[in-house]
Amino acid sequence: MCIYEDQIGKFDWRQTYVGRIKFAQFDTVSTAKKIIVATEENVLAALNLKTGQVMWRHVFESASSGDIQLLHFSDGDKVTTVTGSNPYLVRGWDPTTGVLLWEWPISIIDTERAHLSEWWVQNGMLVHLLPAFGSHLEVTMYNLMTGSNRGATSKLPTVWTNDGCILTPPYYTCISGNMGNYMLLSLDVTSNAVQIISKPLSNYFSEGEVIEGNLRPLDGKTSQPGFIIDDKAILLIKNNEFEPLNVRLADQSASATFIDAISGPMLVQAWSDENKGLSITAYNIATNTEITDMQMSGPKINIPEAELLGVLCINTAREQPAYRILLNGADDAVHLLQQGGRVVWSREESLANIVAAEFVDLPVSETDAALESEFDQKEAIKVYSSVWAAFVRRLHTQYQQLHTLIQNLQGEGAVLDTPSPLVRDYFNLHKIIVLITDVGKIYGMDNLSGEILWQRYDGNLNTESVVMFTRRSARHPPHDAYVTIIGKHEETGNGYVISLNPIRGTLVGERVLRLDVRLLQVALLHTVDAEKLHALILLDEDETVQVLPVSAAPLVRDLYMYVADRETGRMQGYALKYDGRQVIAQRTWSLNLGGAGARIVTIAGKSRTERVHSAGKPLADRSVLYKYSNPNLLLVVLERPDPTHKDVVTAVAVDAACGAVVAASTHRRARALPLAVHSDNCLAYLYRSDKHRRLEIATMELYEGNERWLPAGTQFSSFGCARAPSVERQAYIVPASLTALAFTSTEKAITDTHLLMGLSTGMLMELPWAYVDPRRPMTLSGEPREEGLIPYAPELPLPAEASLNYNRTVQRVRAIYAAPSGLESTSLVLATGLDLFYTRVAPSKTFDLLKDDFDYHLISIVLAALIVATYSTKYFASRKMLKQAWK
Amino acid sequence: MHLMFIFLTIFFHYVACLDYDGWMNIKVDHSLNCASEKYCKRGTITLKSIRAGTAIIDQIPFNRKHIKELQELAELDGFYTIRTLVSTAEGKEIEFLSSVKAKGLLENGLSDIISAWVLPSGEVIAVTFQVMNSTQTNALNLDSEYPINSDFYLRHVDQAPVPDTASYIQKLEREREAREKGELKDNRSFLAKYWMYIVPIAVFVMISGAGNPEGAAQPSR
């Protein structure tokens, strides 16, 4: 790989994310105003207040040891975090640079109750509260910087506590008592004297109201301890007294916070309604008036289930103070709003959790489409009855082309800033990436710029095992491209199908379809219907088949499906057939791969777009080693505990059409990783060797041998060959820990395939298949040398030059997606994880492309000079001839 | 009804890959000509020893009804489904399902290949029925009985190779030794080693030196 310094960012981009925000604190004291955030992805970061960009970021462990329990920041102070889950780590960070200042651990002896811990910072002390419901509260105070304990843990006897209690520092508040006779109790746990505030709950409700007794604290960083009862009444605690507010919660789902503005303490509420959109109200407590300039409502901004993360009140030179409202949505997007409802910036944090991605071709431009249809043979016969009609058509198109050319020339100077139209470029390098995120938000992203073109949030979509199919590419004008997403319904678990146009993000065809059954398997029909659409075949729980659209049912022939149970390792195959009325699924095979107690870790099938270019490999003796290219092959990696060998990993290559096992191998004392790839006749999977405590990659190649089984050109059939291919096997040590694995893919598969690996260090590596080729010989002499095989070395080389993302670390790489471009040499690569990284790779170098720094000027000057020289010598030669003739 | 026995002995290279030896019994049921149930008996395959791999196949021959039903299936390009129940010494009965195209089975004169895959622990993970794609069609003679020709193969899931560090280190050491040996042997003097290159150069220099005075003399003329 390797690029030059001036090529940085030319074909690649990186986007950094932090994940769904859990805590946010404004920092307005530093010169660069920022928001310090802690997220559910265990990231601590500082976002620029003006732009929303990440200023610094710390990514903690993704396991529970990285959980952020507390984020504390008060103006002029340091940022404090408590992370982990027993033992906890208390760390201090510099707010401007993000540098770690101090760190000390706390471990709680009572491990069973440790998860109930509550933390907050008060007067430079870290307070830890551990409740024992119905008995007492344990309060411990530590010096924030050093961790030294001020005194012993104090135990406050509180028999009235229960698991519905909440903490609004420093008060611990509970509702206790029986239904209809509730008492509201609150206790300042840090004061030296134990003073319990106790009031009947009915004091704060009008008579006849049903009191359920649910407590929830105010959101964000409140200036006064306060809470909400039953999503209705709001109470503050002032001077050790409950103080009910005159205003009630504006909406059941409203999120409320309490801030100190210049004009007095203020209650801000925000809620969203499906029809009315987002509403924000502010209420001045001191003057009992609504603050009108902060009020906004309207369907302009639609934030699903908006939640206030914080409100900032900035004193400006003018009299009106400026407000900044930070809102979190159910779609994980975070928005910073000004008063009046203008969005200062938004961050799409759900992109930190991408579950599926697909590259979609762009449509050709209108003129190109016209040209294509003109020269389309079938179309031509239909339309042109005579030569004259064709001639007229040709003239018309040429006039159109001229017209657009003139338009382009005119428009070039005027409108340069309009975004480039979404049409296919010459090399088909410009595509749209459709991304599905964990929360159910779907994005369309421009692959060249990384810009989000459209987005759609569907709270009903459960993306647990979501699949996406491109059912029609944009190659068939006038039909639009068509992408279908099949997931589960959030509540019922039934099938949920969303069909959309990937270019514009609008719903098309079946739109949003709620099925009333759970789905077992989904496949795309290999043949297209009259509208060039691939039908969707859904196999449901009752083994009945649905075809979308229904009109495509007669096209179902020779279709096979498999269903694998992850937990038991059982696999079943179905043959689907149209019997004249409907499509029926017949169970044809079932296997019990891995034996009893096995669990399927991963299944790798072939990519739908894959092509096989050559049927074999030429050997040194000029014979051909024919590949076993079974398009129905699956690689199944299973794992199971074994009484004698701890854990056993079994890898099985199965023909999914007829259910025959093609090859299988086991690894003893190993744990499988969910990383397996499969392309053509090459299979690779990773496992962790417990015996040697290292990561290893096992590779397999399947060959028919020196003779072809079937005559050239015949279609492979899974039902016609019971012969077993010969299997080449090898294993290599991977000197890194991998989190993602993929093959590059090119349009015609002439280019080499390389392995793309995502490392836990945040590197993306490109490794030629030749290095993991199972045919690497131990000693290099004679034939293997002539064939160009590399001599065997047990450890794989991972040189820094093989890194795709140079110094742009991609945190927590989860998956790598590769897609072919129109250039045979080039494959487009997207790595997802906490960050997104896009680049393009050329596994066999850019053989079909001029170099990036090709000197066009030099070659034109040389050409021009040559032409000039030719004509001048011609002239001089004729003069000389003339002179000689005169002599 | 007479029974047919086929004895097959398969020799294995990987006898050692099985942890414990044991017996195996495979009940073969099919869905042809069954009165009321979905599956009825086709035969049994018995192995006294998995390690030896010798199988005794005992199958009930097809009668006319079977063939007729098979032909009906073949017309629809349907599947002939076989259910197998495998029982071994240690485990409970495991059910497998496999199908072949009815047309293929008829064309091959009722001959199929049965392969069973066995884990090193002795567990069976797959029993598959397949037909060869043969072009010669065995014409079915119109007897009252049509024997089924089955070939049984027991296939072992073998140990995958591990990264071969030992032989690689040996190879490196051999290479180093060879290099050292080569260096020791070759401690002749510089002249002794490269005389074959030096002599021609010297000869060339002498020849060109002899020709030079003439050339040098020319310009002075």
CSV table of N, CA and C in Angstrom, one decimal, chain A residues 220-330:
chain,number,residue,atom,x,y,z
A,220,GLY,N,-29.6,16.4,33.4
A,220,GLY,CA,-28.5,17.3,33.2
A,220,GLY,C,-27.9,17.7,34.6
A,221,LYS,N,-27.1,18.7,34.5
A,221,LYS,CA,-26.5,19.2,35.7
A,221,LYS,C,-27.4,20.3,36.3
A,222,THR,N,-28.1,20.0,37.4
A,222,THR,CA,-29.0,21.0,37.9
A,222,THR,C,-28.3,21.8,39.0
A,223,SER,N,-28.7,23.1,39.1
A,223,SER,CA,-28.1,23.9,40.1
A,223,SER,C,-28.7,23.7,41.5
A,224,GLN,N,-29.9,23.1,41.5
A,224,GLN,CA,-30.6,22.8,42.8
A,224,GLN,C,-31.0,21.3,42.7
A,225,PRO,N,-30.8,20.6,43.9
A,225,PRO,CA,-31.3,19.3,43.8
A,225,PRO,C,-32.9,19.3,43.6
A,226,GLY,N,-33.3,18.5,42.7
A,226,GLY,CA,-34.7,18.4,42.4
A,226,GLY,C,-35.1,17.1,41.8
A,227,PHE,N,-36.4,16.8,41.8
A,227,PHE,CA,-36.9,15.5,41.2
A,227,PHE,C,-38.3,15.7,40.7
A,228,ILE,N,-38.7,14.7,40.0
A,228,ILE,CA,-40.1,14.7,39.4
A,228,ILE,C,-40.8,13.5,40.0
A,229,ILE,N,-42.0,13.7,40.4
A,229,ILE,CA,-42.8,12.6,41.0
A,229,ILE,C,-43.9,12.3,40.0
A,230,ASP,N,-44.0,11.0,39.6
A,230,ASP,CA,-45.1,10.5,38.7
A,230,ASP,C,-45.1,11.2,37.4
A,231,ASP,N,-44.0,11.7,36.9
A,231,ASP,CA,-44.0,12.5,35.7
A,231,ASP,C,-44.9,13.7,35.7
A,232,LYS,N,-45.2,14.2,36.9
A,232,LYS,CA,-46.1,15.3,36.9
A,232,LYS,C,-45.5,16.5,37.7
A,233,ALA,N,-45.4,16.2,39.0
A,233,ALA,CA,-45.0,17.3,39.9
A,233,ALA,C,-43.5,17.4,40.0
A,234,ILE,N,-43.0,18.7,40.1
A,234,ILE,CA,-41.6,18.9,40.2
A,234,ILE,C,-41.3,19.5,41.6
A,235,LEU,N,-40.4,18.9,42.3
A,235,LEU,CA,-40.0,19.4,43.6
A,235,LEU,C,-38.6,19.7,43.7
A,236,LEU,N,-38.2,20.8,44.4
A,236,LEU,CA,-36.8,21.1,44.7
A,236,LEU,C,-36.6,21.0,46.1
A,237,ILE,N,-35.3,20.8,46.5
A,237,ILE,CA,-35.0,20.8,47.9
A,237,ILE,C,-34.2,22.0,48.2
A,238,LYS,N,-34.7,22.9,49.0
A,238,LYS,CA,-34.1,24.2,49.4
A,238,LYS,C,-34.0,24.3,50.9
A,239,ASN,N,-32.9,24.6,51.4
A,239,ASN,CA,-32.7,24.9,52.8
A,239,ASN,C,-33.4,23.7,53.6
A,240,ASN,N,-33.1,22.5,53.2
A,240,ASN,CA,-33.6,21.3,53.9
A,240,ASN,C,-35.1,21.3,54.0
A,241,GLU,N,-35.8,21.8,52.9
A,241,GLU,CA,-37.2,21.8,52.8
A,241,GLU,C,-37.6,21.4,51.4
A,242,PHE,N,-38.7,20.7,51.3
A,242,PHE,CA,-39.2,20.5,49.9
A,242,PHE,C,-39.9,21.7,49.4
A,243,GLU,N,-39.6,22.1,48.2
A,243,GLU,CA,-40.3,23.2,47.6
A,243,GLU,C,-41.0,22.9,46.3
A,244,PRO,N,-42.3,22.7,46.3
A,244,PRO,CA,-42.9,22.4,45.1
A,244,PRO,C,-43.0,23.5,44.1
A,245,LEU,N,-42.8,23.3,42.9
A,245,LEU,CA,-42.9,24.4,41.9
A,245,LEU,C,-44.3,24.6,41.4
A,246,ASN,N,-44.6,25.8,41.0
A,246,ASN,CA,-45.9,26.1,40.6
A,246,ASN,C,-46.3,25.5,39.3
A,247,VAL,N,-45.2,25.2,38.5
A,247,VAL,CA,-45.4,24.6,37.2
A,247,VAL,C,-45.4,23.1,37.3
A,248,ARG,N,-46.1,22.5,36.5
A,248,ARG,CA,-46.1,21.0,36.4
A,248,ARG,C,-45.3,20.6,35.2
A,249,LEU,N,-45.0,19.3,35.1
A,249,LEU,CA,-44.3,18.9,33.9
A,249,LEU,C,-45.2,19.0,32.7
A,250,ALA,N,-44.7,19.6,31.6
A,250,ALA,CA,-45.5,20.0,30.5
A,250,ALA,C,-46.0,18.7,29.8
A,251,ASP,N,-45.3,17.7,29.8
A,251,ASP,CA,-45.7,16.5,29.1
A,251,ASP,C,-45.1,15.3,29.9
A,252,GLN,N,-45.8,14.1,29.7
A,252,GLN,CA,-45.4,12.9,30.4
A,252,GLN,C,-43.9,12.6,30.2
A,253,SER,N,-43.5,12.8,28.9
A,253,SER,CA,-42.2,12.3,28.5
A,253,SER,C,-41.2,13.5,28.6
A,254,ALA,N,-41.6,14.6,29.1
A,254,ALA,CA,-40.7,15.8,29.1
A,254,ALA,C,-39.5,15.5,29.9
A,255,SER,N,-38.4,16.1,29.5
A,255,SER,CA,-37.1,16.1,30.2
A,255,SER,C,-36.9,17.5,30.8
A,256,ALA,N,-36.6,17.6,32.0
A,256,ALA,CA,-36.6,18.9,32.7
A,256,ALA,C,-35.2,19.1,33.4
A,257,THR,N,-34.8,20.3,33.4
A,257,THR,CA,-33.5,20.6,34.1
A,257,THR,C,-33.7,22.0,34.7
A,258,PHE,N,-32.9,22.3,35.7
A,258,PHE,CA,-33.0,23.5,36.5
A,258,PHE,C,-31.7,24.2,36.4
A,259,ILE,N,-31.7,25.5,35.9
A,259,ILE,CA,-30.4,26.2,35.8
A,259,ILE,C,-30.5,27.5,36.5
A,260,ASP,N,-29.4,28.1,36.7
A,260,ASP,CA,-29.3,29.5,37.3
A,260,ASP,C,-29.0,30.4,36.2
A,261,ALA,N,-30.0,31.1,35.7
A,261,ALA,CA,-29.8,32.2,34.7
A,261,ALA,C,-29.5,33.5,35.4
A,262,ILE,N,-29.2,34.5,34.7
A,262,ILE,CA,-29.0,35.8,35.3
A,262,ILE,C,-30.3,36.4,35.9
A,263,SER,N,-31.3,36.1,35.2
A,263,SER,CA,-32.6,36.7,35.7
A,263,SER,C,-33.2,35.9,36.9
A,264,GLY,N,-32.5,34.8,37.2
A,264,GLY,CA,-33.0,34.0,38.3
A,264,GLY,C,-33.1,32.6,38.0
A,265,PRO,N,-33.4,31.7,38.9
A,265,PRO,CA,-33.4,30.3,38.6
A,265,PRO,C,-34.5,29.9,37.6
A,266,MET,N,-34.2,29.0,36.8
A,266,MET,CA,-35.0,28.7,35.6
A,266,MET,C,-35.2,27.3,35.4
A,267,LEU,N,-36.5,26.9,35.1
A,267,LEU,CA,-36.7,25.5,34.8
A,267,LEU,C,-36.9,25.3,33.3
A,268,VAL,N,-36.1,24.5,32.7
A,268,VAL,CA,-36.2,24.3,31.2
A,268,VAL,C,-36.8,22.9,31.0
A,269,GLN,N,-37.7,22.8,30.1
A,269,GLN,CA,-38.3,21.5,29.7
A,269,GLN,C,-38.3,21.3,28.2
A,270,ALA,N,-38.1,20.1,27.9
A,270,ALA,CA,-38.0,19.7,26.4
A,270,ALA,C,-38.7,18.4,26.3
A,271,TRP,N,-39.6,18.3,25.2
A,271,TRP,CA,-40.2,17.0,24.9
A,271,TRP,C,-40.5,17.0,23.4
A,272,SER,N,-40.7,15.8,22.9
A,272,SER,CA,-41.0,15.7,21.5
A,272,SER,C,-42.2,14.9,21.3
A,273,ASP,N,-43.0,15.4,20.3
A,273,ASP,CA,-44.2,14.7,20.0
A,273,ASP,C,-44.1,14.3,18.5
A,274,GLU,N,-44.7,13.2,18.2
A,274,GLU,CA,-44.6,12.6,16.8
A,274,GLU,C,-45.1,13.6,15.8
A,275,ASN,N,-46.2,14.3,16.1
A,275,ASN,CA,-46.8,15.2,15.1
A,275,ASN,C,-46.2,16.6,15.2
A,276,LYS,N,-46.1,17.1,16.5
A,276,LYS,CA,-45.8,18.5,16.7
A,276,LYS,C,-44.3,18.7,16.7
A,277,GLY,N,-43.5,17.7,16.8
A,277,GLY,CA,-42.1,17.9,16.8
A,277,GLY,C,-41.6,18.3,18.2
A,278,LEU,N,-40.5,19.0,18.2
A,278,LEU,CA,-39.8,19.3,19.4
A,278,LEU,C,-40.4,20.6,20.1
A,279,SER,N,-40.6,20.5,21.4
A,279,SER,CA,-41.1,21.7,22.1
A,279,SER,C,-40.2,22.0,23.3
A,280,ILE,N,-39.8,23.2,23.5
A,280,ILE,CA,-39.0,23.6,24.6
A,280,ILE,C,-39.7,24.8,25.3
A,281,THR,N,-39.8,24.7,26.6
A,281,THR,CA,-40.3,25.8,27.4
A,281,THR,C,-39.4,26.1,28.5
A,282,ALA,N,-39.4,27.4,28.9
A,282,ALA,CA,-38.5,27.8,30.1
A,282,ALA,C,-39.4,28.6,31.0
A,283,TYR,N,-39.2,28.4,32.3
A,283,TYR,CA,-40.0,29.1,33.3
A,283,TYR,C,-39.1,29.6,34.4
A,284,ASN,N,-39.3,30.9,34.6
A,284,ASN,CA,-38.5,31.6,35.7
A,284,ASN,C,-39.2,31.3,37.0
A,285,ILE,N,-38.5,30.7,37.9
A,285,ILE,CA,-39.1,30.4,39.2
A,285,ILE,C,-39.3,31.6,40.1
A,286,ALA,N,-38.3,32.5,40.0
A,286,ALA,CA,-38.3,33.6,40.9
A,286,ALA,C,-39.5,34.6,40.6
A,287,THR,N,-39.7,34.8,39.3
A,287,THR,CA,-40.8,35.7,38.9
A,287,THR,C,-42.0,35.0,38.5
A,288,ASN,N,-42.0,33.7,38.5
A,288,ASN,CA,-43.2,32.9,38.1
A,288,ASN,C,-43.7,33.3,36.7
A,289,THR,N,-42.7,33.5,35.8
A,289,THR,CA,-43.2,33.9,34.4
A,289,THR,C,-42.5,32.9,33.4
A,290,GLU,N,-43.2,32.8,32.3
A,290,GLU,CA,-42.6,32.0,31.2
A,290,GLU,C,-41.6,32.9,30.5
A,291,ILE,N,-40.4,32.3,30.2
A,291,ILE,CA,-39.5,33.1,29.4
A,291,ILE,C,-39.7,32.8,27.9
A,292,THR,N,-40.2,33.8,27.3
A,292,THR,CA,-40.8,33.6,25.9
A,292,THR,C,-39.7,33.4,24.9
A,293,ASP,N,-38.6,34.1,25.1
A,293,ASP,CA,-37.6,34.0,24.0
A,293,ASP,C,-36.9,32.6,24.0
A,294,MET,N,-37.1,31.8,24.9
A,294,MET,CA,-36.5,30.5,24.9
A,294,MET,C,-37.5,29.4,24.4
A,295,GLN,N,-38.8,29.9,24.3
A,295,GLN,CA,-39.8,29.0,23.9
A,295,GLN,C,-39.7,28.6,22.5
A,296,MET,N,-39.9,27.4,22.2
A,296,MET,CA,-40.0,27.0,20.8
A,296,MET,C,-40.8,25.7,20.6
A,297,SER,N,-41.5,25.6,19.5
A,297,SER,CA,-42.1,24.4,19.2
A,297,SER,C,-42.4,24.4,17.7
A,298,GLY,N,-42.6,23.2,17.2
A,298,GLY,CA,-42.8,23.2,15.8
A,298,GLY,C,-42.2,21.9,15.2
A,299,PRO,N,-42.7,21.5,14.1
A,299,PRO,CA,-42.1,20.3,13.5
A,299,PRO,C,-40.8,20.5,12.7
A,300,LYS,N,-40.3,21.7,12.8
A,300,LYS,CA,-39.0,22.0,12.1
A,300,LYS,C,-37.9,21.0,12.4
A,301,ILE,N,-37.7,20.9,13.7
A,301,ILE,CA,-36.7,19.9,14.2
A,301,ILE,C,-37.4,18.7,14.8
A,302,ASN,N,-37.0,17.6,14.3
A,302,ASN,CA,-37.6,16.4,14.8
A,302,ASN,C,-36.6,15.5,15.5
A,303,ILE,N,-36.6,15.6,16.8
A,303,ILE,CA,-35.7,14.8,17.6
A,303,ILE,C,-36.5,13.7,18.4
A,304,PRO,N,-36.4,12.5,18.0
A,304,PRO,CA,-37.2,11.5,18.7
A,304,PRO,C,-36.8,11.3,20.2
A,305,GLU,N,-37.8,11.4,21.0
A,305,GLU,CA,-37.6,11.2,22.5
A,305,GLU,C,-36.5,12.1,23.0
A,306,ALA,N,-36.6,13.4,22.8
A,306,ALA,CA,-35.6,14.3,23.1
A,306,ALA,C,-35.3,14.3,24.6
A,307,GLU,N,-34.1,14.5,25.0
A,307,GLU,CA,-33.7,14.4,26.4
A,307,GLU,C,-32.7,15.5,26.6
A,308,LEU,N,-32.9,16.3,27.6
A,308,LEU,CA,-31.9,17.5,27.9
A,308,LEU,C,-30.7,16.9,28.5
A,309,LEU,N,-29.6,17.3,27.9
A,309,LEU,CA,-28.3,16.9,28.5
A,309,LEU,C,-27.7,18.1,29.3
A,310,GLY,N,-28.1,19.3,28.9
A,310,GLY,CA,-27.6,20.4,29.6
A,310,GLY,C,-28.0,21.7,28.9
A,311,VAL,N,-28.1,22.7,29.7
A,311,VAL,CA,-28.5,24.0,29.2
A,311,VAL,C,-27.4,25.0,29.7
A,312,LEU,N,-27.0,25.8,28.8
A,312,LEU,CA,-25.9,26.8,29.1
A,312,LEU,C,-26.5,28.2,28.9
A,313,CYS,N,-26.2,29.0,29.8
A,313,CYS,CA,-26.6,30.4,29.7
A,313,CYS,C,-25.4,31.3,29.7
A,314,ILE,N,-25.2,31.9,28.5
A,314,ILE,CA,-24.0,32.8,28.3
A,314,ILE,C,-24.4,34.2,28.5
A,315,ASN,N,-23.6,35.0,29.3
A,315,ASN,CA,-23.9,36.4,29.4
A,315,ASN,C,-23.2,37.1,28.2
A,316,THR,N,-24.0,37.8,27.5
A,316,THR,CA,-23.4,38.5,26.3
A,316,THR,C,-23.4,40.0,26.7
A,317,ALA,N,-22.7,40.7,25.8
A,317,ALA,CA,-22.6,42.2,26.1
A,317,ALA,C,-24.0,42.9,26.1
A,318,ARG,N,-24.8,42.4,25.2
A,318,ARG,CA,-26.1,42.9,25.1
A,318,ARG,C,-27.0,42.4,26.3
A,319,GLU,N,-28.1,42.9,26.4
A,319,GLU,CA,-28.9,42.6,27.6
A,319,GLU,C,-29.4,41.1,27.6
A,320,GLN,N,-29.8,40.7,26.4
A,320,GLN,CA,-30.4,39.4,26.3
A,320,GLN,C,-29.3,38.3,26.5
A,321,PRO,N,-29.5,37.4,27.4
A,321,PRO,CA,-28.5,36.4,27.6
A,321,PRO,C,-28.7,35.3,26.4
A,322,ALA,N,-27.6,34.7,26.1
A,322,ALA,CA,-27.7,33.6,25.0
A,322,ALA,C,-27.8,32.3,25.7
A,323,TYR,N,-28.6,31.4,25.1
A,323,TYR,CA,-28.7,30.1,25.7
A,323,TYR,C,-28.3,29.0,24.7
A,324,ARG,N,-27.7,28.0,25.2
A,324,ARG,CA,-27.3,26.8,24.4
A,324,ARG,C,-28.0,25.6,25.0
A,325,ILE,N,-28.7,24.9,24.3
A,325,ILE,CA,-29.4,23.7,24.8
A,325,ILE,C,-28.8,22.5,24.1
A,326,LEU,N,-28.3,21.5,24.9
A,326,LEU,CA,-27.8,20.3,24.4
A,326,LEU,C,-28.8,19.2,24.5
A,327,LEU,N,-29.2,18.6,23.4
A,327,LEU,CA,-30.3,17.6,23.4
A,327,LEU,C,-29.8,16.3,22.8
A,328,ASN,N,-30.3,15.3,23.5
A,328,ASN,CA,-30.0,13.9,23.0
A,328,ASN,C,-31.2,13.3,22.5
A,329,GLY,N,-31.2,12.6,21.4
A,329,GLY,CA,-32.4,11.9,20.9
A,329,GLY,C,-32.3,10.4,21.0
A,330,ALA,N,-33.4,9.8,20.8
A,330,ALA,CA,-33.5,8.3,20.9
A,330,ALA,C,-32.6,7.7,19.7
